[in-house]
Amino acid sequence: MSRTARVGVLVSGRGSNLQALLDAAADPWYPADIAVVVSNVPGAYALERAAAAGVAAHTVDHRGKPRADFERELIATLGEVDFVCLAGFMRVLTPTFLDAFPERVLNIHPALLPAFPGTHGAAQALAAGVTQAGATCHLVDAGVDTGPILAQGSVPVLAGDTEAALAARILAVEHRLYPLCLRWMAEGRVVVTNRRASVQLQTGESRWITGA
Ligand code: GAR
């Protein structure tokens, strides 16, 4: 894609991943612009981050309406965007939404998928007793955290870790992964075949990063 890609970001909460994308997009050489942010939770702090960055911020409350109506409202509110990034967006999306953006919806998840899908990735990792935890950036399909993987990052699980401590270590990796993967998508360097992504990597790039 030669022009700058227009990106919509869906959020539900504090929006630290949104902030990582906003910060990346502030670089004039970054190939994507954050054009619009939509929260399903009224008053989410992520909306303040969007406003502070001068990005249009909207709320589409999911409560009190059928899921399909909610998703159609999201599509209308996003408008003309090339990609949609889910950044702590805590609703499962159905084909009503996904078919409007085929292979163009990204998600960041706090676990090394396919392990520990759903919520509370750090808590699930601690409960399972794994020694490595991490984050995954992937394309979204109609399953829960099942879409083609773009990149992953790992962090160690340390003795005495609490859920909060491990989640914070994972979050730092999320903030590195998400701008990287959105860049690849915006530059048209990702191909999906048989539900697996391949990425045309440049020198020094990797689909696997490690954190402290
Ligand atoms: C992040 O850890 C993100 O990976 C997770 O919610 C957090 C949102 O934080 N998402 C999921 O668990 C989705 N299944 P943020 O609002 O600060 O970006």
PDB file of C-alpha atoms and ligand atoms in Angstrom:
ATOM      1  CA  MET A   1       0.000   0.000   0.000  1.00  0.00           C
ATOM      2  CA  SER A   2       1.735   3.187  -1.091  1.00  0.00           C
ATOM      3  CA  ARG A   3      -0.489   5.690   0.746  1.00  0.00           C
ATOM      4  CA  THR A   4      -0.783   5.840   4.522  1.00  0.00           C
ATOM      5  CA  ALA A   5      -3.296   3.252   5.732  1.00  0.00           C
ATOM      6  CA  ARG A   6      -6.304   4.461   7.726  1.00  0.00           C
ATOM      7  CA  VAL A   7      -6.768   2.485  10.928  1.00  0.00           C
ATOM      8  CA  GLY A   8      -9.679   2.231  13.344  1.00  0.00           C
ATOM      9  CA  VAL A   9      -8.997   1.010  16.880  1.00  0.00           C
ATOM     10  CA  LEU A  10     -11.603  -0.701  19.055  1.00  0.00           C
ATOM     11  CA  VAL A  11     -11.099  -0.438  22.817  1.00  0.00           C
ATOM     12  CA  SER A  12     -12.851  -1.240  26.081  1.00  0.00           C
ATOM     13  CA  GLY A  13     -10.542   0.049  28.813  1.00  0.00           C
ATOM     14  CA  ARG A  14      -7.312   1.822  29.687  1.00  0.00           C
ATOM     15  CA  GLY A  15      -5.921   1.766  26.142  1.00  0.00           C
ATOM     16  CA  SER A  16      -2.203   1.290  26.685  1.00  0.00           C
ATOM     17  CA  ASN A  17      -1.988  -0.671  23.423  1.00  0.00           C
ATOM     18  CA  LEU A  18      -3.897   2.126  21.694  1.00  0.00           C
ATOM     19  CA  GLN A  19      -1.235   4.487  23.080  1.00  0.00           C
ATOM     20  CA  ALA A  20       1.531   2.324  21.612  1.00  0.00           C
ATOM     21  CA  LEU A  21      -0.163   2.554  18.203  1.00  0.00           C
ATOM     22  CA  LEU A  22      -0.734   6.318  18.540  1.00  0.00           C
ATOM     23  CA  ASP A  23       2.914   6.807  19.475  1.00  0.00           C
ATOM     24  CA  ALA A  24       4.095   4.743  16.508  1.00  0.00           C
ATOM     25  CA  ALA A  25       1.777   6.584  14.127  1.00  0.00           C
ATOM     26  CA  ALA A  26       3.131   9.940  15.328  1.00  0.00           C
ATOM     27  CA  ASP A  27       6.259   9.140  13.316  1.00  0.00           C
ATOM     28  CA  PRO A  28       5.701  10.604   9.828  1.00  0.00           C
ATOM     29  CA  TRP A  29       7.434   7.564   8.317  1.00  0.00           C
ATOM     30  CA  TYR A  30       5.027   5.113   9.933  1.00  0.00           C
ATOM     31  CA  PRO A  31       2.756   3.691   7.198  1.00  0.00           C
ATOM     32  CA  ALA A  32      -0.523   3.889   9.157  1.00  0.00           C
ATOM     33  CA  ASP A  33      -2.625   6.665  10.683  1.00  0.00           C
ATOM     34  CA  ILE A  34      -4.983   6.095  13.593  1.00  0.00           C
ATOM     35  CA  ALA A  35      -8.108   7.676  12.125  1.00  0.00           C
ATOM     36  CA  VAL A  36     -10.785   6.769  14.653  1.00  0.00           C
ATOM     37  CA  VAL A  37     -11.156   5.097  18.056  1.00  0.00           C
ATOM     38  CA  VAL A  38     -14.369   3.415  19.185  1.00  0.00           C
ATOM     39  CA  SER A  39     -15.092   2.150  22.703  1.00  0.00           C
ATOM     40  CA  ASN A  40     -17.938  -0.139  23.683  1.00  0.00           C
ATOM     41  CA  VAL A  41     -17.526   1.088  27.280  1.00  0.00           C
ATOM     42  CA  PRO A  42     -18.667   4.647  28.009  1.00  0.00           C
ATOM     43  CA  GLY A  43     -15.977   6.665  29.764  1.00  0.00           C
ATOM     44  CA  ALA A  44     -13.118   4.262  28.982  1.00  0.00           C
ATOM     45  CA  TYR A  45      -9.753   5.936  29.595  1.00  0.00           C
ATOM     46  CA  ALA A  46      -8.701   4.975  26.065  1.00  0.00           C
ATOM     47  CA  LEU A  47     -11.121   7.624  24.764  1.00  0.00           C
ATOM     48  CA  GLU A  48      -9.128  10.285  26.600  1.00  0.00           C
ATOM     49  CA  ARG A  49      -5.931   9.029  25.013  1.00  0.00           C
ATOM     50  CA  ALA A  50      -7.542   9.322  21.574  1.00  0.00           C
ATOM     51  CA  ALA A  51      -8.781  12.832  22.258  1.00  0.00           C
ATOM     52  CA  ALA A  52      -5.354  13.879  23.568  1.00  0.00           C
ATOM     53  CA  ALA A  53      -3.853  12.691  20.279  1.00  0.00           C
ATOM     54  CA  GLY A  54      -6.459  14.581  18.267  1.00  0.00           C
ATOM     55  CA  VAL A  55      -8.125  11.406  17.033  1.00  0.00           C
ATOM     56  CA  ALA A  56     -11.911  11.111  16.662  1.00  0.00           C
ATOM     57  CA  ALA A  57     -13.265   9.124  19.623  1.00  0.00           C
ATOM     58  CA  HIS A  58     -16.717   7.521  19.779  1.00  0.00           C
ATOM     59  CA  THR A  59     -18.669   5.249  22.068  1.00  0.00           C
ATOM     60  CA  VAL A  60     -20.895   2.463  20.767  1.00  0.00           C
ATOM     61  CA  ASP A  61     -22.416   0.785  23.803  1.00  0.00           C
ATOM     62  CA  HIS A  62     -23.059  -2.921  23.267  1.00  0.00           C
ATOM     63  CA  ARG A  63     -25.661  -3.098  26.009  1.00  0.00           C
ATOM     64  CA  GLY A  64     -29.371  -3.376  25.323  1.00  0.00           C
ATOM     65  CA  LYS A  65     -29.180  -4.289  21.647  1.00  0.00           C
ATOM     66  CA  PRO A  66     -28.752  -7.453  19.556  1.00  0.00           C
ATOM     67  CA  ARG A  67     -25.130  -8.335  18.754  1.00  0.00           C
ATOM     68  CA  ALA A  68     -25.663  -7.861  15.008  1.00  0.00           C
ATOM     69  CA  ASP A  69     -27.037  -4.353  15.546  1.00  0.00           C
ATOM     70  CA  PHE A  70     -24.052  -3.507  17.770  1.00  0.00           C
ATOM     71  CA  GLU A  71     -21.622  -4.736  15.127  1.00  0.00           C
ATOM     72  CA  ARG A  72     -23.370  -2.859  12.302  1.00  0.00           C
ATOM     73  CA  GLU A  73     -23.168   0.292  14.414  1.00  0.00           C
ATOM     74  CA  LEU A  74     -19.444  -0.310  14.921  1.00  0.00           C
ATOM     75  CA  ILE A  75     -18.935  -0.651  11.156  1.00  0.00           C
ATOM     76  CA  ALA A  76     -20.832   2.573  10.487  1.00  0.00           C
ATOM     77  CA  THR A  77     -18.906   4.452  13.183  1.00  0.00           C
ATOM     78  CA  LEU A  78     -15.517   3.245  11.944  1.00  0.00           C
ATOM     79  CA  GLY A  79     -16.279   4.470   8.430  1.00  0.00           C
ATOM     80  CA  GLU A  80     -13.713   4.015   5.676  1.00  0.00           C
ATOM     81  CA  VAL A  81     -10.737   2.294   7.282  1.00  0.00           C
ATOM     82  CA  ASP A  82      -8.190  -0.106   5.820  1.00  0.00           C
ATOM     83  CA  PHE A  83      -7.526  -1.981   9.057  1.00  0.00           C
ATOM     84  CA  VAL A  84      -9.163  -2.431  12.442  1.00  0.00           C
ATOM     85  CA  CYS A  85      -7.024  -3.026  15.542  1.00  0.00           C
ATOM     86  CA  LEU A  86      -8.598  -4.553  18.629  1.00  0.00           C
ATOM     87  CA  ALA A  87      -6.749  -3.086  21.604  1.00  0.00           C
ATOM     88  CA  GLY A  88      -8.134  -4.513  24.810  1.00  0.00           C
ATOM     89  CA  PHE A  89     -11.551  -4.771  23.126  1.00  0.00           C
ATOM     90  CA  MET A  90     -13.452  -7.250  25.254  1.00  0.00           C
ATOM     91  CA  ARG A  91     -16.236  -8.309  22.871  1.00  0.00           C
ATOM     92  CA  VAL A  92     -16.152 -11.321  20.558  1.00  0.00           C
ATOM     93  CA  LEU A  93     -16.845 -10.251  16.971  1.00  0.00           C
ATOM     94  CA  THR A  94     -18.967 -12.311  14.580  1.00  0.00           C
ATOM     95  CA  PRO A  95     -18.920 -12.511  10.764  1.00  0.00           C
ATOM     96  CA  THR A  96     -21.402  -9.605  10.711  1.00  0.00           C
ATOM     97  CA  PHE A  97     -18.412  -7.417  11.582  1.00  0.00           C
ATOM     98  CA  LEU A  98     -15.497  -9.478  10.297  1.00  0.00           C
ATOM     99  CA  ASP A  99     -16.877  -9.869   6.763  1.00  0.00           C
ATOM    100  CA  ALA A 100     -16.718  -6.079   6.399  1.00  0.00           C
ATOM    101  CA  PHE A 101     -12.907  -6.214   6.909  1.00  0.00           C
ATOM    102  CA  PRO A 102     -11.689  -9.582   5.568  1.00  0.00           C
ATOM    103  CA  GLU A 103      -8.215 -10.451   6.932  1.00  0.00           C
ATOM    104  CA  ARG A 104      -7.901  -6.827   8.018  1.00  0.00           C
ATOM    105  CA  VAL A 105      -8.754  -7.060  11.725  1.00  0.00           C
ATOM    106  CA  LEU A 106      -5.801  -7.416  14.129  1.00  0.00           C
ATOM    107  CA  ASN A 107      -5.791  -8.339  17.805  1.00  0.00           C
ATOM    108  CA  ILE A 108      -3.238  -8.329  20.586  1.00  0.00           C
ATOM    109  CA  HIS A 109      -3.554 -11.101  23.144  1.00  0.00           C
ATOM    110  CA  PRO A 110      -1.618 -11.542  26.417  1.00  0.00           C
ATOM    111  CA  ALA A 111      -0.563 -15.167  25.917  1.00  0.00           C
ATOM    112  CA  LEU A 112       1.430 -17.373  23.601  1.00  0.00           C
ATOM    113  CA  LEU A 113      -1.469 -18.631  21.496  1.00  0.00           C
ATOM    114  CA  PRO A 114      -2.819 -21.190  20.958  1.00  0.00           C
ATOM    115  CA  ALA A 115      -2.244 -21.563  24.720  1.00  0.00           C
ATOM    116  CA  PHE A 116      -4.504 -19.554  27.006  1.00  0.00           C
ATOM    117  CA  PRO A 117      -7.090 -17.917  24.754  1.00  0.00           C
ATOM    118  CA  GLY A 118      -9.922 -15.834  26.204  1.00  0.00           C
ATOM    119  CA  THR A 119      -9.390 -13.588  29.193  1.00  0.00           C
ATOM    120  CA  HIS A 120      -6.750 -13.375  31.951  1.00  0.00           C
ATOM    121  CA  GLY A 121      -3.803 -14.683  29.935  1.00  0.00           C
ATOM    122  CA  ALA A 122      -1.283 -14.013  32.715  1.00  0.00           C
ATOM    123  CA  ALA A 123      -3.417 -15.745  35.342  1.00  0.00           C
ATOM    124  CA  GLN A 124      -3.889 -18.749  33.074  1.00  0.00           C
ATOM    125  CA  ALA A 125      -0.111 -18.951  32.534  1.00  0.00           C
ATOM    126  CA  LEU A 126       0.552 -18.857  36.288  1.00  0.00           C
ATOM    127  CA  ALA A 127      -2.110 -21.489  36.957  1.00  0.00           C
ATOM    128  CA  ALA A 128      -0.584 -23.781  34.323  1.00  0.00           C
ATOM    129  CA  GLY A 129       2.915 -23.418  35.790  1.00  0.00           C
ATOM    130  CA  VAL A 130       4.596 -22.533  32.485  1.00  0.00           C
ATOM    131  CA  THR A 131       8.080 -21.008  32.543  1.00  0.00           C
ATOM    132  CA  GLN A 132       7.581 -18.732  29.538  1.00  0.00           C
ATOM    133  CA  ALA A 133       4.616 -16.449  28.999  1.00  0.00           C
ATOM    134  CA  GLY A 134       4.077 -13.798  26.375  1.00  0.00           C
ATOM    135  CA  ALA A 135       1.882 -12.082  23.857  1.00  0.00           C
ATOM    136  CA  THR A 136       0.556 -12.770  20.382  1.00  0.00           C
ATOM    137  CA  CYS A 137      -0.499 -10.382  17.639  1.00  0.00           C
ATOM    138  CA  HIS A 138      -2.817 -12.115  15.190  1.00  0.00           C
ATOM    139  CA  LEU A 139      -5.467 -11.600  12.572  1.00  0.00           C
ATOM    140  CA  VAL A 140      -8.985 -12.109  13.835  1.00  0.00           C
ATOM    141  CA  ASP A 141     -11.273 -14.830  12.592  1.00  0.00           C
ATOM    142  CA  ALA A 142     -14.645 -15.928  13.936  1.00  0.00           C
ATOM    143  CA  GLY A 143     -13.079 -18.060  16.703  1.00  0.00           C
ATOM    144  CA  VAL A 144     -11.816 -16.772  20.043  1.00  0.00           C
ATOM    145  CA  ASP A 145      -8.118 -15.880  19.565  1.00  0.00           C
ATOM    146  CA  THR A 146      -7.731 -18.467  16.792  1.00  0.00           C
ATOM    147  CA  GLY A 147      -6.757 -16.372  13.747  1.00  0.00           C
ATOM    148  CA  PRO A 148      -3.462 -16.426  11.805  1.00  0.00           C
ATOM    149  CA  ILE A 149      -0.498 -15.465  13.995  1.00  0.00           C
ATOM    150  CA  LEU A 150       1.566 -12.464  12.855  1.00  0.00           C
ATOM    151  CA  ALA A 151       4.187 -12.308  15.630  1.00  0.00           C
ATOM    152  CA  GLN A 152       4.762 -13.411  19.200  1.00  0.00           C
ATOM    153  CA  GLY A 153       6.913 -12.277  22.088  1.00  0.00           C
ATOM    154  CA  SER A 154       7.965 -14.128  25.207  1.00  0.00           C
ATOM    155  CA  VAL A 155       8.837 -13.188  28.757  1.00  0.00           C
ATOM    156  CA  PRO A 156      10.025 -15.423  31.597  1.00  0.00           C
ATOM    157  CA  VAL A 157       7.721 -16.388  34.434  1.00  0.00           C
ATOM    158  CA  LEU A 158       9.678 -15.545  37.581  1.00  0.00           C
ATOM    159  CA  ALA A 159       9.518 -17.176  40.994  1.00  0.00           C
ATOM    160  CA  GLY A 160       6.958 -15.409  43.130  1.00  0.00           C
ATOM    161  CA  ASP A 161       5.269 -13.697  40.188  1.00  0.00           C
ATOM    162  CA  THR A 162       1.835 -12.276  40.852  1.00  0.00           C
ATOM    163  CA  GLU A 163      -0.712 -11.979  38.077  1.00  0.00           C
ATOM    164  CA  ALA A 164      -0.170  -8.215  38.041  1.00  0.00           C
ATOM    165  CA  ALA A 165       3.622  -8.512  37.816  1.00  0.00           C
ATOM    166  CA  LEU A 166       3.475 -11.042  34.994  1.00  0.00           C
ATOM    167  CA  ALA A 167       0.752  -9.115  33.139  1.00  0.00           C
ATOM    168  CA  ALA A 168       2.894  -5.964  33.282  1.00  0.00           C
ATOM    169  CA  ARG A 169       5.896  -7.835  31.841  1.00  0.00           C
ATOM    170  CA  ILE A 170       3.701  -9.222  29.059  1.00  0.00           C
ATOM    171  CA  LEU A 171       2.186  -5.802  28.382  1.00  0.00           C
ATOM    172  CA  ALA A 172       5.604  -4.323  27.610  1.00  0.00           C
ATOM    173  CA  VAL A 173       5.995  -6.959  24.899  1.00  0.00           C
ATOM    174  CA  GLU A 174       2.490  -6.232  23.557  1.00  0.00           C
ATOM    175  CA  HIS A 175       3.467  -2.588  23.124  1.00  0.00           C
ATOM    176  CA  ARG A 176       6.412  -3.617  20.938  1.00  0.00           C
ATOM    177  CA  LEU A 177       4.562  -6.248  18.937  1.00  0.00           C
ATOM    178  CA  TYR A 178       1.466  -4.324  17.947  1.00  0.00           C
ATOM    179  CA  PRO A 179       3.062  -1.401  16.065  1.00  0.00           C
ATOM    180  CA  LEU A 180       5.396  -3.850  14.328  1.00  0.00           C
ATOM    181  CA  CYS A 181       2.558  -6.064  13.076  1.00  0.00           C
ATOM    182  CA  LEU A 182       0.389  -3.137  11.999  1.00  0.00           C
ATOM    183  CA  ARG A 183       3.369  -1.854  10.017  1.00  0.00           C
ATOM    184  CA  TRP A 184       3.676  -5.194   8.215  1.00  0.00           C
ATOM    185  CA  MET A 185      -0.027  -5.169   7.389  1.00  0.00           C
ATOM    186  CA  ALA A 186       0.003  -1.553   6.199  1.00  0.00           C
ATOM    187  CA  GLU A 187       3.017  -2.235   4.007  1.00  0.00           C
ATOM    188  CA  GLY A 188       1.266  -5.211   2.426  1.00  0.00           C
ATOM    189  CA  ARG A 189       3.938  -7.627   3.614  1.00  0.00           C
ATOM    190  CA  VAL A 190       1.576 -10.276   5.049  1.00  0.00           C
ATOM    191  CA  VAL A 191       0.113 -13.143   3.045  1.00  0.00           C
ATOM    192  CA  VAL A 192      -2.367 -15.621   4.533  1.00  0.00           C
ATOM    193  CA  THR A 193      -2.504 -19.125   3.098  1.00  0.00           C
ATOM    194  CA  ASN A 194      -4.476 -21.965   4.652  1.00  0.00           C
ATOM    195  CA  ARG A 195      -5.096 -19.876   7.768  1.00  0.00           C
ATOM    196  CA  ARG A 196      -1.385 -19.258   8.317  1.00  0.00           C
ATOM    197  CA  ALA A 197       0.319 -15.910   7.901  1.00  0.00           C
ATOM    198  CA  SER A 198       3.679 -15.433   6.268  1.00  0.00           C
ATOM    199  CA  VAL A 199       5.526 -12.143   6.473  1.00  0.00           C
ATOM    200  CA  GLN A 200       8.064 -10.692   4.053  1.00  0.00           C
ATOM    201  CA  LEU A 201      10.663  -9.757   6.663  1.00  0.00           C
ATOM    202  CA  GLN A 202      13.293  -7.095   6.219  1.00  0.00           C
ATOM    203  CA  THR A 203      16.845  -7.284   7.551  1.00  0.00           C
ATOM    204  CA  GLY A 204      16.884  -7.355  11.341  1.00  0.00           C
ATOM    205  CA  GLU A 205      13.184  -8.144  11.703  1.00  0.00           C
ATOM    206  CA  SER A 206      11.812 -11.238  13.387  1.00  0.00           C
ATOM    207  CA  ARG A 207       8.373 -12.616  14.114  1.00  0.00           C
ATOM    208  CA  TRP A 208       9.577 -13.587  17.591  1.00  0.00           C
ATOM    209  CA  ILE A 209      10.736 -11.092  20.180  1.00  0.00           C
ATOM    210  CA  THR A 210      11.894 -11.573  23.750  1.00  0.00           C
ATOM    211  CA  GLY A 211      11.376  -9.334  26.747  1.00  0.00           C
ATOM    212  CA  ALA A 212      12.955  -8.977  30.153  1.00  0.00           C
TER     213      ALA A 212
HETATM  214  C1  GAR B   1      -4.056  -6.189  27.106  1.00  0.00           C
HETATM  215  O1  GAR B   1      -3.231  -6.967  27.927  1.00  0.00           O
HETATM  216  C2  GAR B   1      -4.603  -7.016  25.968  1.00  0.00           C
HETATM  217  O2  GAR B   1      -3.679  -7.933  25.475  1.00  0.00           O
HETATM  218  C3  GAR B   1      -5.757  -7.704  26.653  1.00  0.00           C
HETATM  219  O3  GAR B   1      -6.340  -6.710  27.435  1.00  0.00           O
HETATM  220  C4  GAR B   1      -5.333  -5.785  27.834  1.00  0.00           C
HETATM  221  C5  GAR B   1      -5.794  -4.408  27.447  1.00  0.00           C
HETATM  222  O4  GAR B   1      -4.903  -3.442  27.910  1.00  0.00           O
HETATM  223  N1  GAR B   1      -6.658  -8.257  25.689  1.00  0.00           N
HETATM  224  C6  GAR B   1      -7.254  -9.425  25.863  1.00  0.00           C
HETATM  225  O5  GAR B   1      -7.137 -10.113  26.863  1.00  0.00           O
HETATM  226  C7  GAR B   1      -8.145  -9.852  24.717  1.00  0.00           C
HETATM  227  N2  GAR B   1      -8.472 -11.227  24.831  1.00  0.00           N
HETATM  228  P1  GAR B   1      -4.901  -1.977  27.301  1.00  0.00           P
HETATM  229  O6  GAR B   1      -6.349  -1.487  27.336  1.00  0.00           O
HETATM  230  O7  GAR B   1      -4.026  -1.200  28.234  1.00  0.00           O
HETATM  231  O8  GAR B   1      -4.361  -2.045  25.909  1.00  0.00           O
END
